[in-house]
CSV table of C-alpha atoms in Angstrom, one decimal:
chain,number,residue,atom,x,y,z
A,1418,UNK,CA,-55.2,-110.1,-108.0
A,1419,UNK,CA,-52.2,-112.1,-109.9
A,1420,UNK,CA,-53.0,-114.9,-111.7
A,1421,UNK,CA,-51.7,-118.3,-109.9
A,1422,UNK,CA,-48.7,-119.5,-112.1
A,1423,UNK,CA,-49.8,-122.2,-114.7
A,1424,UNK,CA,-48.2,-125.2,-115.0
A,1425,UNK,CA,-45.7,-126.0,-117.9
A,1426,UNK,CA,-48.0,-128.2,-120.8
A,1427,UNK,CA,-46.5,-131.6,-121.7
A,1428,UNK,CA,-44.8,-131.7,-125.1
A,1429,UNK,CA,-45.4,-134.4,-127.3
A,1430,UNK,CA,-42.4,-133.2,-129.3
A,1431,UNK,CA,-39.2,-135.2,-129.7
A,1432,UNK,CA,-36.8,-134.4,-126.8
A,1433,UNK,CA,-34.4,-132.6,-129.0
A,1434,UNK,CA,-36.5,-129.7,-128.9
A,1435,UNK,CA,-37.0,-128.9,-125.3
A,1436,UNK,CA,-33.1,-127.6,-125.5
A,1437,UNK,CA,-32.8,-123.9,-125.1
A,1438,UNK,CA,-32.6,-122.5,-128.0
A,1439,UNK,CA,-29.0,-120.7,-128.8
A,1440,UNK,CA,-29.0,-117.3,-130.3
A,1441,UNK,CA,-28.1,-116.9,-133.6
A,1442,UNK,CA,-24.3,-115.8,-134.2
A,1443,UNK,CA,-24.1,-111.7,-135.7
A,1444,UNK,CA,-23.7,-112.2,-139.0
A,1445,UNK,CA,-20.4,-110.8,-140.2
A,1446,UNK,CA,-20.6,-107.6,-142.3
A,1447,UNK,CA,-19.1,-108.9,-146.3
A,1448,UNK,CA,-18.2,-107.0,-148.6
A,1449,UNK,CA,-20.5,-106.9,-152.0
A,1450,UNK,CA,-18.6,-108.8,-154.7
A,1451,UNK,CA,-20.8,-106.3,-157.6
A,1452,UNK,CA,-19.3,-102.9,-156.1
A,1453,UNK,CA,-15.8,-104.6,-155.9
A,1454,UNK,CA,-16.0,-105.6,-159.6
A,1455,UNK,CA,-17.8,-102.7,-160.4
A,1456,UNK,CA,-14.6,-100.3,-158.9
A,1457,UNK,CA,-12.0,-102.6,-160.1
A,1458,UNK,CA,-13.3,-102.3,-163.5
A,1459,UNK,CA,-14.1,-98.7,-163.6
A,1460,UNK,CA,-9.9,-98.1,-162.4
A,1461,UNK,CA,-8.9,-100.2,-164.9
A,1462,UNK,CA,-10.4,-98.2,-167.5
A,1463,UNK,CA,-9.1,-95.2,-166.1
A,1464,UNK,CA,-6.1,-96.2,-166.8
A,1465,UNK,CA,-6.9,-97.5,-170.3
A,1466,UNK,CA,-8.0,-94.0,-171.0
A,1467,UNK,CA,-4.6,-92.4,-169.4
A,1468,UNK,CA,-2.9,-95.0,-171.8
A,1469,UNK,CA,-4.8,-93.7,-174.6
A,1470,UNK,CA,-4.2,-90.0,-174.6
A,1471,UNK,CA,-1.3,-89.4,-176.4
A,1472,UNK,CA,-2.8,-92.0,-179.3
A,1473,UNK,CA,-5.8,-89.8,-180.1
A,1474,UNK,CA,-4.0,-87.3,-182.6
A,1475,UNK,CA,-3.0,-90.8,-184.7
A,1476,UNK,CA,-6.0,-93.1,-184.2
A,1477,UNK,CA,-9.6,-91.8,-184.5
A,1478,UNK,CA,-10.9,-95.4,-183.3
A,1479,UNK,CA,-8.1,-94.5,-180.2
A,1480,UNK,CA,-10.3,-91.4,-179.9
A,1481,UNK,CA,-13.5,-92.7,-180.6
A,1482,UNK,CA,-12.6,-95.0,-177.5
A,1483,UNK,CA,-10.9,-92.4,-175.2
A,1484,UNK,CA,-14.0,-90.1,-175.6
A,1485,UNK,CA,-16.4,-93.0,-174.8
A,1486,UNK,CA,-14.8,-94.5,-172.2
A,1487,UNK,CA,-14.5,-91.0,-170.2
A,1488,UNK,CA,-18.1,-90.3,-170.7
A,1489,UNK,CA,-18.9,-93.4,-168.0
A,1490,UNK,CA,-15.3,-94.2,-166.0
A,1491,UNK,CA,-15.5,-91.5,-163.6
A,1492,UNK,CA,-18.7,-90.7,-162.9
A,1493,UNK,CA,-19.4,-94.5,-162.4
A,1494,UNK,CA,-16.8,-94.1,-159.9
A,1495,UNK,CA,-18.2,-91.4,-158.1
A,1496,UNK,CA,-21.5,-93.4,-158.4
A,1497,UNK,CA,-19.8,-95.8,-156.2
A,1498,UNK,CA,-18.6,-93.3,-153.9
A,1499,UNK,CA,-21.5,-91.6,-153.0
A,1500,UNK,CA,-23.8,-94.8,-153.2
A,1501,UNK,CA,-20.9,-95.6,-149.8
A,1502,UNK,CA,-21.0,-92.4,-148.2
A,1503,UNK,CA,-24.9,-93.1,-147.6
A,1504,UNK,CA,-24.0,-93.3,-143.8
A,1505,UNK,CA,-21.6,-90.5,-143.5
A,1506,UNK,CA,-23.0,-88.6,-140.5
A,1507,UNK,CA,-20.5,-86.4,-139.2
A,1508,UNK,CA,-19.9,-88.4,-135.8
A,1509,UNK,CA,-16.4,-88.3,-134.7
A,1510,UNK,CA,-15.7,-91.8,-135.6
A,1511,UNK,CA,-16.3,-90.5,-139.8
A,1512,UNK,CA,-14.8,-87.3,-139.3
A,1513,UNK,CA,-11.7,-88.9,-138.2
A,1514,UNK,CA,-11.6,-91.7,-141.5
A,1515,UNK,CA,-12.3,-88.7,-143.7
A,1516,UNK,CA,-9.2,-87.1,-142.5
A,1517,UNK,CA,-7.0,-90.0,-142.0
A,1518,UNK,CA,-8.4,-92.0,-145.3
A,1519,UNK,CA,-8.6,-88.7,-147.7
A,1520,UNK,CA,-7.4,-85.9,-146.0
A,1521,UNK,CA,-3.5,-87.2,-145.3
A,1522,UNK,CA,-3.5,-89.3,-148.4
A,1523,UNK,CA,-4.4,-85.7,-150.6
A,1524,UNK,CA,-1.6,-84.3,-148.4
A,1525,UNK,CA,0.9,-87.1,-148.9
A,1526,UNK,CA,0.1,-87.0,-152.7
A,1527,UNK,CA,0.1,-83.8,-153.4
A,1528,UNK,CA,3.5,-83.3,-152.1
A,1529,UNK,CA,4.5,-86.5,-153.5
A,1530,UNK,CA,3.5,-85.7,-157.1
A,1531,UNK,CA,5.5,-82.1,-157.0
A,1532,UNK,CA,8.4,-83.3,-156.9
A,1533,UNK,CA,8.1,-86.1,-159.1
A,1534,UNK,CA,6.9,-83.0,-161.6
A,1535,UNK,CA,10.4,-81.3,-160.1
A,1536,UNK,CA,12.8,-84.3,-160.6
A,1537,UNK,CA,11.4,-86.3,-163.2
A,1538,UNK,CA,9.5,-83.7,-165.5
A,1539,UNK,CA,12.3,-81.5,-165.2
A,1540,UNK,CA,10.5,-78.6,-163.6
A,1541,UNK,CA,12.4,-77.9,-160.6
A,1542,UNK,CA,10.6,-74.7,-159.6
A,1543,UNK,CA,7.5,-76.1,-160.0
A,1544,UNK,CA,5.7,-75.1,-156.4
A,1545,UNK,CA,4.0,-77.3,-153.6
A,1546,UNK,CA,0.5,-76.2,-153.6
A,1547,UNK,CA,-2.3,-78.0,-151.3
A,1548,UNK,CA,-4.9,-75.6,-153.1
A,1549,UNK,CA,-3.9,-76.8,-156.5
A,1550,UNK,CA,-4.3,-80.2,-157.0
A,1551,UNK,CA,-2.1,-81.9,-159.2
A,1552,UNK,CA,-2.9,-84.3,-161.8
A,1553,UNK,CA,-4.8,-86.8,-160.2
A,1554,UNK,CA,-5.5,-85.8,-156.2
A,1555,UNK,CA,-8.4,-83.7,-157.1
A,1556,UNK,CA,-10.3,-86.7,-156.8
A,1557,UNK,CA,-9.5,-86.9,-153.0
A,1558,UNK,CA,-10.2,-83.2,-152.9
A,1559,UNK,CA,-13.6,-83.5,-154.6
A,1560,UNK,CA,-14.5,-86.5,-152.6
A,1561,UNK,CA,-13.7,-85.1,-149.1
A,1562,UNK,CA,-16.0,-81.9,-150.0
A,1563,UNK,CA,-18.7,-84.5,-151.1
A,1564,UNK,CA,-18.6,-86.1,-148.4
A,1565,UNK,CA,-18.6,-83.5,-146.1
A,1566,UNK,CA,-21.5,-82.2,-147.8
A,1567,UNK,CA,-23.4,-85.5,-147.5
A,1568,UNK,CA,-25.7,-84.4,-144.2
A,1569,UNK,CA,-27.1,-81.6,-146.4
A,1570,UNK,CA,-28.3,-83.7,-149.3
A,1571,UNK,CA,-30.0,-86.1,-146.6
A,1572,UNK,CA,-32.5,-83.4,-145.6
A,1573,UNK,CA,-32.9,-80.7,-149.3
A,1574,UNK,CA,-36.3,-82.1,-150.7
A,1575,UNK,CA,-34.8,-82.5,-154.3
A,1576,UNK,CA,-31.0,-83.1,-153.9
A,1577,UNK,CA,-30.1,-84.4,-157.5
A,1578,UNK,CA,-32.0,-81.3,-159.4
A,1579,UNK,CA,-30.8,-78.9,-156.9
A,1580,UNK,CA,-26.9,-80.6,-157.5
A,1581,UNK,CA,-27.2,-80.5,-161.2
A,1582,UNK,CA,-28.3,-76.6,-161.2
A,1583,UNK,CA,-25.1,-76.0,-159.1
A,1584,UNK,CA,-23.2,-78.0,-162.0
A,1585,UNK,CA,-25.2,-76.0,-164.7
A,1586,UNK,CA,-23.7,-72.6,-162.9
A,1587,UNK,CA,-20.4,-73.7,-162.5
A,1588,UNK,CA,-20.1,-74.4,-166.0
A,1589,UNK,CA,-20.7,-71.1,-166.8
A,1590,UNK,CA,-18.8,-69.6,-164.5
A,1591,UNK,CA,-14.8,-68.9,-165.7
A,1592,UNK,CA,-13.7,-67.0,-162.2
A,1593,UNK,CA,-14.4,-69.9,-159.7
A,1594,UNK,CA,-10.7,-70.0,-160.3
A,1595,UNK,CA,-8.3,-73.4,-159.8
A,1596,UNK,CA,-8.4,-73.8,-155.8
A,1597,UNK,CA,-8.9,-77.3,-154.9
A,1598,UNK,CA,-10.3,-77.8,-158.6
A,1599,UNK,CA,-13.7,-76.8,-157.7
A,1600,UNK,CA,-14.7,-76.6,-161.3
A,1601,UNK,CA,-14.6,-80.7,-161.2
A,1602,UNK,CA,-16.0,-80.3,-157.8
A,1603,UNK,CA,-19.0,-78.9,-158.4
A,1604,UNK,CA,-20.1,-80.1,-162.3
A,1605,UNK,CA,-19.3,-84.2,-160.8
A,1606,UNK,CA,-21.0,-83.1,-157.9
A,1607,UNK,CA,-24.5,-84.4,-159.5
A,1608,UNK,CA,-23.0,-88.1,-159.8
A,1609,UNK,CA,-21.9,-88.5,-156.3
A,1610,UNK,CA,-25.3,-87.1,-155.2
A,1611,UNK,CA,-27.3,-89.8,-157.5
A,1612,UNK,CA,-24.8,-92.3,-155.5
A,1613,UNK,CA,-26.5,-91.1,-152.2
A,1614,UNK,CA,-30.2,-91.7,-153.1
A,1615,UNK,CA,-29.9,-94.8,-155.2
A,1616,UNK,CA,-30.9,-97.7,-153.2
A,1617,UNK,CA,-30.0,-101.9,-153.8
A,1618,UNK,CA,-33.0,-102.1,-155.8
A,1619,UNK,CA,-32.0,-99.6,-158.5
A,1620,UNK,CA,-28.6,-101.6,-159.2
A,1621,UNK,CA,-30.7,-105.0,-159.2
A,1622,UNK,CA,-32.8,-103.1,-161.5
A,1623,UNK,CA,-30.1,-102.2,-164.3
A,1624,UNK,CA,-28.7,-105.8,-163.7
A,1625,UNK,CA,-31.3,-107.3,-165.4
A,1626,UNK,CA,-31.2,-109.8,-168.3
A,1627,UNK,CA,-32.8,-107.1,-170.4
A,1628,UNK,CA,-30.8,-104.6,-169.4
A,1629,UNK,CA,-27.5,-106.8,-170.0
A,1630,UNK,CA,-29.0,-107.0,-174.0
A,1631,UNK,CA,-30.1,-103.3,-174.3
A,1632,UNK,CA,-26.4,-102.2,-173.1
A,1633,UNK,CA,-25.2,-103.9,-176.2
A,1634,UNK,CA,-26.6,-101.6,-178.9
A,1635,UNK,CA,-26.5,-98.8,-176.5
A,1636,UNK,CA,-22.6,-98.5,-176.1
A,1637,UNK,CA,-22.6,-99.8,-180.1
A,1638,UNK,CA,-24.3,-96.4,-180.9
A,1639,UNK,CA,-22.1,-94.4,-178.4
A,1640,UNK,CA,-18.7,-95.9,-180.1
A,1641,UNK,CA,-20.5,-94.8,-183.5
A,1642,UNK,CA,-21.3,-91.4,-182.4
A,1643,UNK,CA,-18.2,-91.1,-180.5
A,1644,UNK,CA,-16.0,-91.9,-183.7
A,1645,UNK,CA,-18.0,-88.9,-185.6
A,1646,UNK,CA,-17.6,-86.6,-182.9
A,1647,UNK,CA,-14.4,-87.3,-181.8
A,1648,UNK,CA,-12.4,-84.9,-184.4
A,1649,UNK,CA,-15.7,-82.4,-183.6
A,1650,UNK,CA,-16.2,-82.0,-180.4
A,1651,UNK,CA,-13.0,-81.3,-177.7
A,1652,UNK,CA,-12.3,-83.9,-174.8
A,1653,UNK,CA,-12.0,-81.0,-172.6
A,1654,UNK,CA,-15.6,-81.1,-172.0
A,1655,UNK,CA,-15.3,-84.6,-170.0
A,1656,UNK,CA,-12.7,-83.7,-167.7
A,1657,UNK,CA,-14.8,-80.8,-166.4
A,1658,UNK,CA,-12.1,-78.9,-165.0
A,1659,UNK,CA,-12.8,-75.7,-167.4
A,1660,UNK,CA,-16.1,-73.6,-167.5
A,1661,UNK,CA,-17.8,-73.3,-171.3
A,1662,UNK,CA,-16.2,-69.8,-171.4
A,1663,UNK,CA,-12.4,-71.2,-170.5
A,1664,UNK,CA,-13.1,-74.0,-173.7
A,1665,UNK,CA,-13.8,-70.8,-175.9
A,1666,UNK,CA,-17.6,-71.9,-176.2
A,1667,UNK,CA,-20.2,-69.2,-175.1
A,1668,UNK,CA,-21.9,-69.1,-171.8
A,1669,UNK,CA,-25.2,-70.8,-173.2
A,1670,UNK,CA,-22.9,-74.2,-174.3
A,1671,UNK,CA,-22.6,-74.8,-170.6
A,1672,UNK,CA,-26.4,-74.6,-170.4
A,1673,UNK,CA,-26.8,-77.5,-172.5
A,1674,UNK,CA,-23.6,-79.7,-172.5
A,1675,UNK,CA,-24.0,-80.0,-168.9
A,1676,UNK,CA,-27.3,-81.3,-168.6
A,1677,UNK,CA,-26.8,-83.2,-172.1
A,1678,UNK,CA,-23.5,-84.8,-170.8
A,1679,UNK,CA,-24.7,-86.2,-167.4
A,1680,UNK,CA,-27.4,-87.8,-169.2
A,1681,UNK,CA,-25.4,-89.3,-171.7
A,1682,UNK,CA,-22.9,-90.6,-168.9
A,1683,UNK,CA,-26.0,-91.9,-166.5
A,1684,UNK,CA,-26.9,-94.2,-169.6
A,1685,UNK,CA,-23.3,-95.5,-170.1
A,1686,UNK,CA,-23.1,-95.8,-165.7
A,1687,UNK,CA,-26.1,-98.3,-166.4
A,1688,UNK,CA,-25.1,-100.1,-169.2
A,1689,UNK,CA,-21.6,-100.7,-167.5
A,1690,UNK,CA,-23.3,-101.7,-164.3
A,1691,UNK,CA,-25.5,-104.0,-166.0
A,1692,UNK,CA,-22.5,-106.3,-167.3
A,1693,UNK,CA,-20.5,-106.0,-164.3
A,1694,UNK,CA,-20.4,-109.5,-162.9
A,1695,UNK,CA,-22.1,-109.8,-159.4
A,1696,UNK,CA,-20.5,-113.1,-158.9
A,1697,UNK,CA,-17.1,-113.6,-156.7
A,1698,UNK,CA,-14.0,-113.4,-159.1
A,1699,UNK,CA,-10.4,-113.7,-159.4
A,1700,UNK,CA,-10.1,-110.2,-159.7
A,1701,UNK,CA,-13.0,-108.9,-157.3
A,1702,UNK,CA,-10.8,-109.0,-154.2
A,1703,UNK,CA,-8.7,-106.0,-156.1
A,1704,UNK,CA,-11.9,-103.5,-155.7
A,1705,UNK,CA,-10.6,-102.9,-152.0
A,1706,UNK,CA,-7.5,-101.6,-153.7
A,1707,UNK,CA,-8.7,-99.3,-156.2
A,1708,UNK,CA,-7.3,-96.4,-154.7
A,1709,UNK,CA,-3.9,-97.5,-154.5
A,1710,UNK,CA,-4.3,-98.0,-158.1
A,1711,UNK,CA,-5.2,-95.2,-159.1
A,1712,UNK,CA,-2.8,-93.3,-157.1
A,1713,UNK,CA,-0.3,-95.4,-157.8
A,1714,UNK,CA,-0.2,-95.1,-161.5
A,1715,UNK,CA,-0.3,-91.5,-161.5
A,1716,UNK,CA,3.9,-91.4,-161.6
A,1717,UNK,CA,3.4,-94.2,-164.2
A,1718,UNK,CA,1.2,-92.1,-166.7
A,1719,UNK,CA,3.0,-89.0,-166.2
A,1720,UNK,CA,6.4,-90.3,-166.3
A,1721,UNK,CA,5.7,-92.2,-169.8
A,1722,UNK,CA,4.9,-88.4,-170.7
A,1723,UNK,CA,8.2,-87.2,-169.2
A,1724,UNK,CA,10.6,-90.0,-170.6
A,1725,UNK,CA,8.7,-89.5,-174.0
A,1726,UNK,CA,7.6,-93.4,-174.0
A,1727,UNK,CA,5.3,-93.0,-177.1
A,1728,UNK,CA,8.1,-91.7,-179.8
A,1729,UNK,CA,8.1,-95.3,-181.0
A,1730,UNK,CA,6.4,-95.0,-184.0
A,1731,UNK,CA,5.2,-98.8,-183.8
A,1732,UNK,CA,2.9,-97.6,-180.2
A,1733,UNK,CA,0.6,-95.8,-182.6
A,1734,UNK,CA,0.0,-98.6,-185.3
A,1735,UNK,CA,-3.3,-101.1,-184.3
A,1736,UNK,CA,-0.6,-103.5,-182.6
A,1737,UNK,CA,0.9,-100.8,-180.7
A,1738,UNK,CA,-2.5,-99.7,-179.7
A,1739,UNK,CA,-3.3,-102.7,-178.5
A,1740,UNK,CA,-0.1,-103.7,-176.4
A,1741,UNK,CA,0.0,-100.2,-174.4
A,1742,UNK,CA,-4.0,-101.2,-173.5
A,1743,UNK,CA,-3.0,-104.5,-172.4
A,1744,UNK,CA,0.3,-103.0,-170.6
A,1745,UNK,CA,-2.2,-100.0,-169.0
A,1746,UNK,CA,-4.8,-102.9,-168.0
A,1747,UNK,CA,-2.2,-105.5,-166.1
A,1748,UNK,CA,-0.3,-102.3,-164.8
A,1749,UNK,CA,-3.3,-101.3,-162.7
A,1750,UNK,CA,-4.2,-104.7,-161.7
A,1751,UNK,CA,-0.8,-105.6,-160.0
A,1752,UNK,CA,-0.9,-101.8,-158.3
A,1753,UNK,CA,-4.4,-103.0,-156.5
A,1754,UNK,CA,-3.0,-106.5,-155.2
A,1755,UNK,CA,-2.5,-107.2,-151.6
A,1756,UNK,CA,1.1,-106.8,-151.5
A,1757,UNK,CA,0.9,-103.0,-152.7
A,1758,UNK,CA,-1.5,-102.4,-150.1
A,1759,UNK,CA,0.7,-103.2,-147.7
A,1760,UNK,CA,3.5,-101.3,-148.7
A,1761,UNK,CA,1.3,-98.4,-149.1
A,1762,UNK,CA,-1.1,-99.0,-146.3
A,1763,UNK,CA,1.2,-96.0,-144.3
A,1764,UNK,CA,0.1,-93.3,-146.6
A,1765,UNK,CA,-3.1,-94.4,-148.0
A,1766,UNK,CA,-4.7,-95.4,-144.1
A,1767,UNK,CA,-2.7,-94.4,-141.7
A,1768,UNK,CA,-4.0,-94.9,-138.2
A,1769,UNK,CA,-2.9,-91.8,-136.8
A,1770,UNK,CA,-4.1,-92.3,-133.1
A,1771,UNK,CA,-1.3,-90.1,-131.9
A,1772,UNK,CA,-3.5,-86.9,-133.8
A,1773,UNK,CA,-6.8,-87.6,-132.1
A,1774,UNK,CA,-7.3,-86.3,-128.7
A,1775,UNK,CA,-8.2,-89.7,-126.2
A,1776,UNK,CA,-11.7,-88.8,-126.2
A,1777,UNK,CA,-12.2,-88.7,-129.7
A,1778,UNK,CA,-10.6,-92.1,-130.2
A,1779,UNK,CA,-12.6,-93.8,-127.9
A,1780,UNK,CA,-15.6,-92.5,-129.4
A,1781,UNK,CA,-14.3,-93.5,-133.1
A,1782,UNK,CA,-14.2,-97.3,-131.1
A,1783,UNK,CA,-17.8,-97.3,-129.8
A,1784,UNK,CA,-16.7,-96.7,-126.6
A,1785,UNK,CA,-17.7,-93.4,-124.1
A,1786,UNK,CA,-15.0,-91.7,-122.3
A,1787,UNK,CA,-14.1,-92.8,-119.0
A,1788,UNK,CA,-16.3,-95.9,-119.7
A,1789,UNK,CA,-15.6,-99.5,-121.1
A,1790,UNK,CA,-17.1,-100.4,-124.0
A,1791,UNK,CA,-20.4,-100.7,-124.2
């Protein structure tokens, strides 16, 4: 039979705490000040090392830096990306920011680029390709195949060795051909799969005060070695666009530089992440706008190629050096600001909503069809 209801015990407690208690507000999702240093960094030095291209053939320390500096920018980049793409599930509300936040930008870019090659590089036949990506939209390529892929890597019982074997054959593999660069696709594919199965405590790990100190010697000895290589070994092999075969190297060289170069960049990734500042920053709100950046200064890089900005014989003198790095550095920063987003919000996140049938729209908002929201 039910127990007869008790009667409420008297509190000796101060009055103040006999009011209901309130439930605590959601907390607002915030962005991590780390990751947004970490990107805005990792673009700036992409562009650095697009500023430093033509000096290599006068400057071995310009080498020495170029070589180093693409060992570590990119792949800490794609780090990044696939450390975000953790929740990428295929649900129509991610499908539809793949397409609107890669997909149309790789469009709007690709086209763009051609005929800045046409007008300004003074190519005019030069043909609109989607399959050929042009200077720098292979990124967006390569990351909407990543992340398209990301489901698959979430259930393969070994995803980064099974990754880096795929990397190992593309190397050696000259007739995967040019579409959509998959050469890049496939040997950078291992970093964007270590960005899926890292978790926080790896990056508290290499931010350490140890690991700050050990990163010093470490990219010490990678300058060092970079300078002796640098007039050795081509820079070809960084960009990984080209199997061993295409770089006139045998089939075995891709056997061993692959492996040999992800490690070499996974020590760099950690050294920079260890001095990346975790702290909030003047420049930390920029890491939202890294991809406008980067983008951005595409027609900057190429069109200092086209208008034949380094025949100044001062450029490649230590002072010259030094301004174009500086010039390359503020360059990048101002294309990440605010107001550039803005301007460029319509072809880097367009909302589209006139593309996606009703139902998928209301399921990208939380919300059933036919139904408020829930």
């Amino acid at each position: 039979m039910p127990l007869p209801p008790q009667r409420p015990a008297v509190s000796s407690a101060p009055a103040e705490r006999a009011v209901p208690e309130q439930r605590p507000a959601r907390p607002t999702k915030r962005r991590d000040a780390f990751f947004d240093n970490a990107k805005y960094l990792a673009i700036v030095l992409v562009a650095m090392g697009h500023a430093w291209e033509p000096l290599r053939g006068d400057s071995r320390a310009a080498a020495a830096l170029y070589m180093t500096v693409y060992t570590f920018h990119m792949p800490a980049f794609i780090v990044i990306s696939g450390y975000f793409s953790r929740s990428f599930d295929a649900s129509p509300n991610r499908i539809r920011r793949l397409v609107t936040g890669i997909a149309v930008p790789y469009v709007i870019f690709e086209v763009a680029y051609t005929f800045f090659k046409r007008w300004v590089g003074g190519d005019p036949d030069y043909p609109i390709s989607l399959l050929d990506p042009w200077y720098l939209t292979w990124f967006l390529a390569a990351l909407f195949i990543w992340r398209l892929t990301t489901p698959l890597w979430k259930i393969v019982r070994w995803p980064l060795p099974l990754a880096l074997a795929i990397a190992v054959l593309a190397s050696v593999s000259p007739d995967i051909g040019d579409d959509l660069d998959l050469q890049r696709v496939l040997q950078f594919l291992p970093f964007f799969v270590l960005g899926l199965v890292l978790k926080p405590e790896h990056f508290q790990l290499v931010r350490r005060k140890e690991a700050r100190l050990l990163a010093l010697p470490v990219f010490a000895a990678a300058l060092v070695f970079a300078y002796w290589a640098a007039p050795r070994v081509s820079a070809a092999w960084f960009y990984r666009r080209d199997s061993a075969q295409e770089l006139s190297a045998p089939g075995w060289a891709g056997v061993v530089m692959t492996p040999a170069m992800f490690g070499c960049s996974l020590v760099l990734v950690a050294c920079f992440f260890a001095w990346v500042p975790g702290r909030k920053l003047w420049f930390t709100a920029l890491g939202a706008g890294t991809l406008y950046g980067y983008l951005l200064h595409g027609f900057l890089a190429k069109g200092s190629r086209f208008g034949d900005w380094y025949e100044a014989d001062w450029l490649h003198r230590p002072l010259g050096e030094i301004t174009v790095t500086l010039v390359a550095g503020t360059v990048i920063t101002l294309l990440c600001t605010p107001p550039v987003q803005r301007m460029f919000r319509f072809t880097m996140e367009p909302k589209m909503e006139w593309a996606f049938r009703q139902d998928a729209a209301a399921l990208a908002k939380g919300r059933r069809p036919g139904r408020g929201a829930e």
